[in-house]
């Protein structure tokens, strides 16, 4: 796109976008200085409402934001400008942002607008209309609009790349692809990337990680991204579950396997957030780990009742090979904490159907051993429309994971408290780190949205992490 800020004039055929808060009467001024009232029965600025009309030879798209718009609702409404109303837009669009939105909501509006150019039709012969050649004018009275625009563009790019990682098919997004994607982050200052192959992972004792990948022809990749900033005072560690496709292993799934390309949603979140943090050069030290595997079935696949090792030195009884995500996360967490000793650790994973059973598709399940840390994560997410809610880590749940033949088992085998017992399993591999949090994003990383007929990636967690980090600076 070609973008101008507060231009002196715009072409006569431009489409003008005007956002409004909900009000009993709505009016605007057209290009000839005439005040145009809008019938309140047609448009009153209600949340997520739109109205198109022509005045003085120009087309106006009115966008309703509701009475008290928040970041997510504004982002969603502005995403619909290109996604849902692109047919009325030709060469030139004017975003008249005026005084309606504060600085934070200006960012949300611009992020949403750029997200509207994303579609799922990556492999269709005839693709939907795109707006790479659009001439965009932005009218705003905010003195920082240029810096807001630059930041919004970087946020949108990171979210779109996160969408793609989840949405693209599993024959494209394989462990090697994720490793290559991560290596591209080295273009940013302060970033180094290591990728451990099977041999190196064996040397490091990443036995649980390797067990999951044994049944696949696609080699596992243990990805480590380090970002170091000279101005940093804190070190955050991230781990994302990177199961690029999950058959369930020998405990093969009996339904929903079509969606299992999304089982690397946690990896997509932490990689997308890492890209954004390094693009913005935020003053924090960050170490991101993605254990990337495919859980497939062949003669070498790991077995139910098998005893496997782990980086932490704990033996694991495999009760269910479909509880594989926690195995690779266990090695990821242990390696991160023992090797780097970060101040705080957060893992993201599409881990359990139990989280969906508890919260539906509304929010993530949040677990932490540090109440203040947990509250900061939750508040950051709520501010960005990426909601989470805490569940307990009581020791009584941990006893459910006791094994008579190994140090711990990967599944308790009961149709209850699945998200909690999975979190207790992970906690056993955190080496008693004082500030660890786990977000089970099974219901929110890949979901029904307003922008596709099927489930699609949401980039849940990218905004949460950005807000959480900046809140601490």
PDB file of C-alpha atoms in Angstrom, residues 5 21 29 45 58 153 171 202-203 212 247 261 284 294 325 357 375:
ATOM      1  CA  UNK A   5      -0.928  10.991   6.428  1.00  0.00           C
ATOM      2  CA  UNK A  21     -19.347   5.973  18.755  1.00  0.00           C
ATOM      3  CA  UNK A  29     -19.587  16.784   6.872  1.00  0.00           C
ATOM      4  CA  UNK A  45     -23.000   3.753  15.696  1.00  0.00           C
ATOM      5  CA  UNK A  58     -18.342  10.541  -2.815  1.00  0.00           C
ATOM      6  CA  UNK A 153       2.040  -2.238  10.539  1.00  0.00           C
ATOM      7  CA  UNK A 171       2.346 -30.771   4.147  1.00  0.00           C
ATOM      8  CA  UNK A 202      19.924 -37.030  21.789  1.00  0.00           C
ATOM      9  CA  UNK A 203      23.158 -35.538  23.119  1.00  0.00           C
ATOM     10  CA  UNK A 212       6.966 -38.171  19.988  1.00  0.00           C
ATOM     11  CA  UNK A 247      -2.747 -38.150  14.428  1.00  0.00           C
ATOM     12  CA  UNK A 261      -2.785 -28.994  11.535  1.00  0.00           C
ATOM     13  CA  UNK A 284      13.870  -7.205  26.943  1.00  0.00           C
ATOM     14  CA  UNK A 294       4.838 -34.494  13.819  1.00  0.00           C
ATOM     15  CA  UNK A 325       2.095 -32.173  23.462  1.00  0.00           C
ATOM     16  CA  UNK A 357     -14.930 -28.250  27.734  1.00  0.00           C
ATOM     17  CA  UNK A 375      -2.650 -11.583  37.413  1.00  0.00           C
TER      18      UNK A 375
END
